[in-house]
Short mmCIF file of N, CA, C and O in Angstrom, two decimals:
data_model
loop_
_atom_site.label_atom_id
_atom_site.label_comp_id
_atom_site.label_asym_id
_atom_site.label_seq_id
_atom_site.Cartn_x
_atom_site.Cartn_y
_atom_site.Cartn_z
N GLN A 26 0.65 -1.15 -0.02
CA GLN A 26 0.13 0.05 -0.29
C GLN A 26 0.89 1.32 0.03
O GLN A 26 0.50 2.08 -0.57
N VAL A 27 1.96 1.14 0.64
CA VAL A 27 2.73 2.12 1.02
C VAL A 27 4.37 1.84 0.30
O VAL A 27 4.80 0.76 1.16
N GLN A 28 5.18 2.43 -0.70
CA GLN A 28 6.19 2.08 -0.83
C GLN A 28 7.33 3.26 -1.12
O GLN A 28 6.88 4.46 -1.10
N LEU A 29 8.50 3.11 -0.36
CA LEU A 29 9.61 4.14 -0.30
C LEU A 29 10.69 3.83 -1.24
O LEU A 29 11.30 2.46 -0.64
N VAL A 30 11.41 4.32 -1.80
CA VAL A 30 12.27 4.02 -2.86
C VAL A 30 13.39 5.05 -2.56
O VAL A 30 12.98 6.11 -3.15
N GLU A 31 14.37 4.44 -1.82
CA GLU A 31 15.56 5.45 -1.91
C GLU A 31 16.75 5.63 -3.00
O GLU A 31 16.74 4.47 -3.59
N SER A 32 17.38 6.30 -3.20
CA SER A 32 18.51 6.57 -4.21
C SER A 32 19.45 7.49 -3.69
O SER A 32 19.18 8.55 -2.89
N GLY A 33 20.68 7.58 -4.05
CA GLY A 33 21.63 8.66 -3.92
C GLY A 33 22.81 7.94 -3.02
O GLY A 33 23.68 8.80 -2.84
N GLY A 34 22.92 6.96 -2.59
CA GLY A 34 24.05 6.35 -1.90
C GLY A 34 25.30 6.33 -2.85
O GLY A 34 25.26 6.31 -4.08
N GLY A 35 26.48 5.99 -1.98
CA GLY A 35 27.56 5.62 -2.89
C GLY A 35 28.83 5.80 -1.99
O GLY A 35 28.71 5.49 -0.68
N LEU A 36 29.97 6.10 -2.80
CA LEU A 36 31.03 6.02 -1.93
C LEU A 36 31.94 7.57 -2.12
O LEU A 36 31.90 7.90 -3.25
N VAL A 37 32.30 7.90 -1.07
CA VAL A 37 33.05 9.26 -1.10
C VAL A 37 33.99 9.20 -0.52
O VAL A 37 34.13 8.59 0.78
N GLN A 38 34.94 10.16 -0.36
CA GLN A 38 36.00 10.57 0.36
C GLN A 38 35.60 11.44 1.80
O GLN A 38 34.85 12.08 1.66
N PRO A 39 36.26 11.28 2.70
CA PRO A 39 36.10 12.08 3.63
C PRO A 39 35.98 13.61 3.57
O PRO A 39 36.96 13.85 2.64
N GLY A 40 35.04 14.38 3.92
CA GLY A 40 34.90 15.87 3.74
C GLY A 40 33.94 15.95 2.16
O GLY A 40 33.51 16.86 1.82
N GLY A 41 33.74 15.10 1.56
CA GLY A 41 32.70 15.04 0.57
C GLY A 41 31.18 15.06 0.88
O GLY A 41 31.00 15.05 2.01
N SER A 42 30.64 15.09 -0.37
CA SER A 42 28.96 15.18 0.27
C SER A 42 28.24 14.23 -0.85
O SER A 42 28.85 13.81 -1.88
N LEU A 43 27.03 14.04 -0.24
CA LEU A 43 25.84 12.88 -1.08
C LEU A 43 24.44 13.48 -0.58
O LEU A 43 24.50 14.22 0.12
N ARG A 44 23.82 13.42 -1.42
CA ARG A 44 22.46 13.59 -1.49
C ARG A 44 21.58 12.61 -1.65
O ARG A 44 21.44 12.02 -2.80
N LEU A 45 20.73 12.19 -0.68
CA LEU A 45 19.80 10.90 -0.72
C LEU A 45 18.46 11.52 -0.82
O LEU A 45 18.11 12.37 -0.47
N SER A 46 17.92 10.70 -1.75
CA SER A 46 16.49 10.96 -1.74
C SER A 46 15.42 9.36 -1.66
O SER A 46 15.80 8.51 -1.65
N CYS A 47 14.31 9.97 -1.25
CA CYS A 47 13.36 8.87 -1.23
C CYS A 47 12.18 9.53 -1.43
O CYS A 47 11.39 10.49 -0.91
N ALA A 48 11.59 8.36 -2.33
CA ALA A 48 9.96 8.91 -2.95
C ALA A 48 9.16 8.12 -2.16
O ALA A 48 9.37 6.80 -2.35
N ALA A 49 8.17 8.59 -1.80
CA ALA A 49 7.08 7.49 -1.06
C ALA A 49 5.67 7.63 -2.24
O ALA A 49 5.48 8.67 -2.83
N SER A 50 5.23 6.41 -2.44
CA SER A 50 4.15 6.26 -3.39
C SER A 50 3.06 5.40 -2.48
O SER A 50 3.34 4.34 -1.56
N GLY A 51 1.68 5.57 -2.81
CA GLY A 51 0.66 4.79 -2.39
C GLY A 51 -0.51 5.50 -1.49
O GLY A 51 -0.41 6.74 -2.09
N SER A 52 -1.03 5.27 -0.59
CA SER A 52 -1.91 5.92 0.25
C SER A 52 -0.97 6.93 1.23
O SER A 52 -1.19 6.12 2.34
N ILE A 53 -0.85 8.01 0.91
CA ILE A 53 0.06 8.89 1.94
C ILE A 53 -1.15 9.91 2.59
O ILE A 53 -1.56 10.45 1.60
N PHE A 54 -1.09 9.71 3.66
CA PHE A 54 -1.66 11.07 4.39
C PHE A 54 -1.01 12.08 4.41
O PHE A 54 0.26 12.33 4.39
N SER A 55 -1.65 13.55 4.26
CA SER A 55 -1.28 14.58 4.08
C SER A 55 -0.22 14.99 5.51
O SER A 55 0.76 15.71 5.36
N ILE A 56 -0.73 14.57 6.57
CA ILE A 56 -0.06 14.95 7.83
C ILE A 56 0.90 13.80 8.23
O ILE A 56 0.46 12.43 8.61
N ASN A 57 2.18 13.79 7.99
CA ASN A 57 3.23 12.73 8.50
C ASN A 57 4.57 13.18 8.83
O ASN A 57 4.70 14.27 8.63
N VAL A 58 5.48 12.07 9.41
CA VAL A 58 6.76 12.42 9.53
C VAL A 58 7.28 11.68 8.51
O VAL A 58 7.46 10.40 8.34
N MET A 59 8.56 12.12 7.80
CA MET A 59 9.76 11.34 7.10
C MET A 59 10.52 11.69 7.84
O MET A 59 11.23 12.77 8.08
N GLY A 60 11.88 10.65 7.69
CA GLY A 60 12.83 10.67 8.51
C GLY A 60 14.04 9.64 7.77
O GLY A 60 13.67 8.85 6.94
N TRP A 61 14.62 9.88 7.93
CA TRP A 61 16.45 8.76 7.86
C TRP A 61 17.07 8.36 8.97
O TRP A 61 17.16 9.14 9.94
N TYR A 62 17.24 7.04 8.88
CA TYR A 62 17.90 6.17 10.01
C TYR A 62 18.89 5.63 9.53
O TYR A 62 19.07 5.11 8.14
N ARG A 63 20.30 4.98 10.10
CA ARG A 63 21.22 4.31 9.66
C ARG A 63 21.53 3.65 10.46
O ARG A 63 21.44 3.33 11.80
N GLN A 64 22.14 2.39 10.03
CA GLN A 64 22.78 1.34 10.74
C GLN A 64 23.98 0.55 10.07
O GLN A 64 24.19 0.49 8.99
N ALA A 65 25.16 0.50 10.84
CA ALA A 65 26.38 0.12 10.82
C ALA A 65 26.26 -1.31 11.47
O ALA A 65 25.58 -1.69 12.16
N PRO A 66 27.16 -2.31 10.26
CA PRO A 66 27.09 -3.57 11.05
C PRO A 66 27.57 -3.64 12.48
O PRO A 66 28.56 -3.03 13.12
N GLY A 67 27.08 -4.41 13.36
CA GLY A 67 27.11 -4.53 14.71
C GLY A 67 26.78 -3.19 15.69
O GLY A 67 26.95 -3.19 16.98
N LYS A 68 25.98 -2.25 14.94
CA LYS A 68 25.43 -1.21 15.74
C LYS A 68 24.03 -1.21 15.50
O LYS A 68 23.38 -1.66 14.79
N GLN A 69 23.56 -0.27 16.44
CA GLN A 69 21.97 -0.28 16.80
C GLN A 69 21.61 0.83 15.79
O GLN A 69 22.14 1.75 14.98
N ARG A 70 20.16 0.76 15.06
CA ARG A 70 19.82 1.65 14.17
C ARG A 70 19.67 2.87 14.91
O ARG A 70 19.26 3.22 15.87
N GLU A 71 19.86 4.13 14.42
CA GLU A 71 19.47 5.38 14.82
C GLU A 71 19.26 6.44 13.96
O GLU A 71 19.29 6.46 13.07
N LEU A 72 18.53 7.21 14.63
CA LEU A 72 17.59 8.29 13.83
C LEU A 72 18.94 9.16 13.80
O LEU A 72 19.75 9.82 14.22
N VAL A 73 18.99 9.60 12.01
CA VAL A 73 19.83 10.66 11.29
C VAL A 73 19.06 12.07 11.53
O VAL A 73 19.43 12.98 12.34
N ALA A 74 17.69 12.06 10.91
CA ALA A 74 17.11 13.44 10.93
C ALA A 74 15.75 12.97 10.41
O ALA A 74 15.31 11.73 10.03
N ARG A 75 14.97 13.73 11.16
CA ARG A 75 13.27 13.82 10.45
C ARG A 75 12.80 15.02 10.24
O ARG A 75 13.04 15.92 10.69
N ILE A 76 11.57 15.00 9.43
CA ILE A 76 10.85 16.04 9.06
C ILE A 76 9.45 16.09 9.35
O ILE A 76 9.01 15.28 8.27
N SER A 77 8.64 16.81 9.44
CA SER A 77 7.37 16.68 9.64
C SER A 77 6.78 17.16 8.60
O SER A 77 7.39 17.98 7.57
N SER A 78 5.39 17.10 8.00
CA SER A 78 4.93 17.59 6.85
C SER A 78 4.83 19.06 7.02
O SER A 78 4.85 19.92 5.90
N GLY A 79 4.78 19.74 8.18
CA GLY A 79 4.73 20.92 8.64
C GLY A 79 6.02 21.55 8.57
O GLY A 79 6.13 22.89 8.86
N GLY A 80 7.54 20.90 8.35
CA GLY A 80 8.66 21.44 8.55
C GLY A 80 9.11 21.48 9.55
O GLY A 80 10.53 21.95 9.46
N THR A 81 8.90 21.02 10.36
CA THR A 81 9.67 20.81 11.90
C THR A 81 10.61 19.89 11.96
O THR A 81 10.12 18.46 11.25
N THR A 82 12.10 20.16 12.02
CA THR A 82 13.14 19.06 11.87
C THR A 82 13.68 18.56 13.31
O THR A 82 13.74 19.24 14.02
N THR A 83 14.20 17.46 13.13
CA THR A 83 15.18 16.98 14.16
C THR A 83 16.24 16.19 13.72
O THR A 83 16.55 15.48 12.54
N TYR A 84 17.56 16.54 14.17
CA TYR A 84 18.82 15.93 13.96
C TYR A 84 19.32 15.48 14.95
O TYR A 84 19.55 15.61 16.46
N ALA A 85 20.19 14.33 14.80
CA ALA A 85 20.94 13.72 15.64
C ALA A 85 22.01 14.62 15.99
O ALA A 85 22.71 15.33 14.98
N ASP A 86 22.51 14.50 17.10
CA ASP A 86 23.85 15.46 17.67
C ASP A 86 25.06 15.29 16.42
O ASP A 86 25.71 16.34 16.12
N SER A 87 25.30 14.11 16.01
CA SER A 87 26.27 13.94 15.41
C SER A 87 26.31 13.99 14.01
O SER A 87 27.59 14.34 13.38
N VAL A 88 25.45 14.84 13.54
CA VAL A 88 24.97 15.50 11.84
C VAL A 88 24.87 17.01 12.31
O VAL A 88 24.71 17.42 11.05
N LYS A 89 24.57 17.37 13.26
CA LYS A 89 23.90 18.68 13.19
C LYS A 89 25.14 19.80 12.78
O LYS A 89 26.45 19.42 12.86
N GLY A 90 24.74 20.53 11.64
CA GLY A 90 25.77 21.52 11.14
C GLY A 90 26.23 20.80 10.00
O GLY A 90 26.94 21.74 9.08
N ARG A 91 26.01 19.79 9.72
CA ARG A 91 26.53 18.96 8.27
C ARG A 91 25.48 18.51 7.58
O ARG A 91 25.74 18.36 6.17
N PHE A 92 24.34 17.80 8.03
CA PHE A 92 23.48 17.38 7.04
C PHE A 92 22.20 18.19 7.32
O PHE A 92 21.93 19.02 8.54
N THR A 93 21.47 18.23 6.07
CA THR A 93 20.05 19.04 6.01
C THR A 93 19.19 18.30 5.73
O THR A 93 19.00 17.67 4.48
N ILE A 94 17.94 17.77 6.38
CA ILE A 94 16.88 17.42 5.71
C ILE A 94 15.82 18.05 5.16
O ILE A 94 15.64 19.32 5.53
N SER A 95 15.28 17.80 4.17
CA SER A 95 14.30 18.63 3.27
C SER A 95 13.12 17.60 2.89
O SER A 95 13.51 16.82 2.51
N ARG A 96 11.93 18.08 2.23
CA ARG A 96 10.92 17.63 1.73
C ARG A 96 10.04 18.29 0.70
O ARG A 96 10.24 19.43 0.76
N ASP A 97 9.48 17.69 -0.34
CA ASP A 97 8.69 18.40 -1.14
C ASP A 97 7.48 17.61 -1.10
O ASP A 97 7.00 16.39 -1.53
N ASN A 98 6.17 18.04 -0.32
CA ASN A 98 5.14 17.37 0.31
C ASN A 98 4.33 17.43 -1.22
O ASN A 98 3.65 16.15 -0.97
N ALA A 99 4.35 17.81 -2.61
CA ALA A 99 3.81 17.52 -3.37
C ALA A 99 4.18 16.01 -4.01
O ALA A 99 3.79 15.75 -4.87
N LYS A 100 5.52 15.88 -4.02
CA LYS A 100 6.02 14.96 -4.55
C LYS A 100 6.29 13.65 -3.55
O LYS A 100 6.57 12.74 -3.82
N ASN A 101 5.71 14.11 -1.93
CA ASN A 101 5.82 12.95 -1.11
C ASN A 101 7.55 12.39 -1.12
O ASN A 101 7.50 11.24 -1.06
N THR A 102 8.25 13.54 -1.23
CA THR A 102 9.86 12.99 -1.42
C THR A 102 10.47 13.70 -0.13
O THR A 102 10.13 14.95 0.22
N VAL A 103 11.66 13.14 0.32
CA VAL A 103 12.25 13.70 1.28
C VAL A 103 13.85 13.64 0.73
O VAL A 103 14.08 12.54 0.20
N TYR A 104 14.43 14.40 1.24
CA TYR A 104 15.90 14.41 0.82
C TYR A 104 16.86 14.62 2.13
O TYR A 104 16.52 15.18 3.14
N LEU A 105 18.02 13.76 1.86
CA LEU A 105 18.97 14.29 3.07
C LEU A 105 20.34 14.85 2.47
O LEU A 105 21.01 14.12 1.85
N GLN A 106 20.38 15.88 2.50
CA GLN A 106 21.78 16.61 2.04
C GLN A 106 23.05 16.42 2.89
O GLN A 106 22.69 16.83 4.12
N MET A 107 24.03 15.85 2.70
CA MET A 107 24.96 15.33 3.78
C MET A 107 26.32 15.72 3.27
O MET A 107 26.96 15.37 2.02
N ASN A 108 26.73 16.87 3.95
CA ASN A 108 28.21 17.66 3.78
C ASN A 108 29.36 17.39 4.73
O ASN A 108 28.84 16.66 5.91
N ASN A 109 30.17 17.48 4.39
CA ASN A 109 31.23 17.18 5.17
C ASN A 109 31.40 15.75 5.84
O ASN A 109 31.71 15.51 7.15
N LEU A 110 31.24 14.58 5.05
CA LEU A 110 31.16 13.59 5.51
C LEU A 110 32.41 12.98 6.15
O LEU A 110 33.59 13.08 5.64
N LYS A 111 32.17 12.10 7.13
CA LYS A 111 33.02 11.51 8.06
C LYS A 111 33.08 10.06 7.85
O LYS A 111 31.85 9.72 7.76
N PRO A 112 34.33 9.36 8.32
CA PRO A 112 34.16 7.79 7.85
C PRO A 112 33.15 7.16 8.99
O PRO A 112 32.48 6.19 8.68
N GLU A 113 32.77 7.72 10.22
CA GLU A 113 31.93 7.16 11.10
C GLU A 113 30.32 7.54 10.37
O GLU A 113 29.44 7.06 11.31
N ASP A 114 30.33 8.19 9.42
CA ASP A 114 28.95 8.24 8.65
C ASP A 114 28.54 7.00 7.91
O ASP A 114 27.52 7.04 7.45
N THR A 115 29.81 6.00 7.50
CA THR A 115 29.17 4.93 7.06
C THR A 115 28.12 4.12 7.37
O THR A 115 28.63 3.57 8.72
N ALA A 116 27.37 4.10 6.71
CA ALA A 116 26.42 2.94 6.94
C ALA A 116 25.24 2.49 6.04
O ALA A 116 25.66 3.21 5.08
N VAL A 117 24.16 1.85 6.35
CA VAL A 117 23.15 1.77 6.00
C VAL A 117 22.04 2.60 5.78
O VAL A 117 21.58 2.48 7.26
N TYR A 118 21.68 3.58 4.73
CA TYR A 118 20.50 4.40 5.48
C TYR A 118 19.33 4.23 4.81
O TYR A 118 18.93 3.89 3.61
N TYR A 119 18.49 4.42 5.91
CA TYR A 119 17.28 3.85 5.70
C TYR A 119 15.95 5.00 5.67
O TYR A 119 16.09 5.75 6.53
N CYS A 120 15.01 5.13 4.56
CA CYS A 120 13.83 5.92 4.89
C CYS A 120 12.54 5.63 5.49
O CYS A 120 12.45 4.11 5.42
N ASN A 121 12.16 6.45 6.18
CA ASN A 121 11.13 5.98 7.08
C ASN A 121 10.14 7.05 6.88
O ASN A 121 9.95 8.54 6.60
N LEU A 122 8.73 6.40 6.91
CA LEU A 122 7.66 7.41 7.00
C LEU A 122 6.78 6.72 7.97
O LEU A 122 6.47 5.38 8.26
N ASN A 123 6.15 7.69 8.81
CA ASN A 123 5.34 7.38 10.06
C ASN A 123 3.88 8.46 9.54
O ASN A 123 4.21 9.84 9.59
N GLN A 124 2.76 7.90 9.70
CA GLN A 124 1.66 8.69 9.68
C GLN A 124 0.74 8.86 11.05
O GLN A 124 -0.28 8.93 10.63
N TYR A 125 1.37 8.89 11.98
CA TYR A 125 0.99 9.20 13.30
C TYR A 125 -0.15 7.87 13.63
O TYR A 125 -1.25 8.14 14.40
N THR A 126 0.49 6.53 13.10
CA THR A 126 -0.17 5.56 13.52
C THR A 126 0.96 4.41 14.23
O THR A 126 2.17 4.98 14.09
N SER A 127 0.81 3.47 14.58
CA SER A 127 1.71 2.49 14.96
C SER A 127 2.43 1.65 14.01
O SER A 127 3.33 1.15 14.15
N VAL A 128 2.25 2.11 12.66
CA VAL A 128 2.86 1.58 11.54
C VAL A 128 3.80 2.41 10.98
O VAL A 128 3.75 3.23 10.77
N ASP A 129 5.08 1.83 10.90
CA ASP A 129 6.24 2.56 10.14
C ASP A 129 6.26 1.81 8.80
O ASP A 129 6.42 0.73 8.65
N TYR A 130 6.92 2.59 7.88
CA TYR A 130 7.23 2.09 6.46
C TYR A 130 8.61 2.45 6.31
O TYR A 130 8.95 3.65 6.59
N TRP A 131 9.15 1.40 5.74
CA TRP A 131 10.64 1.64 5.46
C TRP A 131 11.32 1.51 4.02
O TRP A 131 10.49 0.78 3.44
N GLY A 132 12.29 2.17 3.75
CA GLY A 132 12.41 2.00 2.18
C GLY A 132 13.75 0.99 2.40
O GLY A 132 13.85 0.13 3.31
N GLN A 133 14.26 0.47 1.23
CA GLN A 133 15.17 -0.72 1.37
C GLN A 133 16.60 -0.48 1.48
O GLN A 133 17.26 -1.44 1.69
N GLY A 134 16.72 0.93 1.52
CA GLY A 134 18.42 0.89 2.46
C GLY A 134 19.22 1.58 1.27
O GLY A 134 19.23 0.53 0.20
N THR A 135 20.16 2.29 1.30
CA THR A 135 20.93 2.57 0.59
C THR A 135 22.41 2.83 1.21
O THR A 135 22.38 3.48 2.09
N GLN A 136 23.45 2.10 0.64
CA GLN A 136 24.65 2.12 1.41
C GLN A 136 25.37 3.47 1.29
O GLN A 136 25.71 4.00 0.01
N VAL A 137 25.95 4.20 2.30
CA VAL A 137 26.87 5.05 2.20
C VAL A 137 28.27 5.04 2.82
O VAL A 137 28.18 4.58 3.90
N THR A 138 29.21 4.93 1.93
CA THR A 138 30.70 4.62 2.41
C THR A 138 31.54 5.84 2.29
O THR A 138 31.62 6.28 1.03
N VAL A 139 31.82 6.17 3.54
CA VAL A 139 32.94 7.35 3.56
C VAL A 139 34.42 6.73 3.78
O VAL A 139 34.85 6.28 5.26
N SER A 140 35.29 6.87 3.21
CA SER A 140 36.56 6.22 2.83
C SER A 140 37.29 6.62 2.29
O SER A 140 37.35 7.23 1.06
N SER A 141 38.72 6.77 2.47
CA SER A 141 40.14 7.42 1.83
C SER A 141 40.88 6.45 1.10
O SER A 141 41.32 7.07 0.43
#
């Protein structure tokens, strides 16, 4: 019923930039929250950033000042601009959608690798 498709991951050197995109399709309510989570091997999934349909944002302390989350409500798409990437940013990044219900929808994951 709801599908999230991610793109934009890749391999970059420290200090580089990437932009992730996530497009949602299906039965999308106008009021919702979309966000990005990441998970590295052996570590727990953690919130990177999220943004409500009203534009309210939340960032993990580790990415503040480097990452920017944005969205296009007309396209049901959320973006994550990642600048000044660090090796510790290496992880699989997952797009998330919650519509203020108990159900979370997830993208397929996209690999971000930061290495020299």
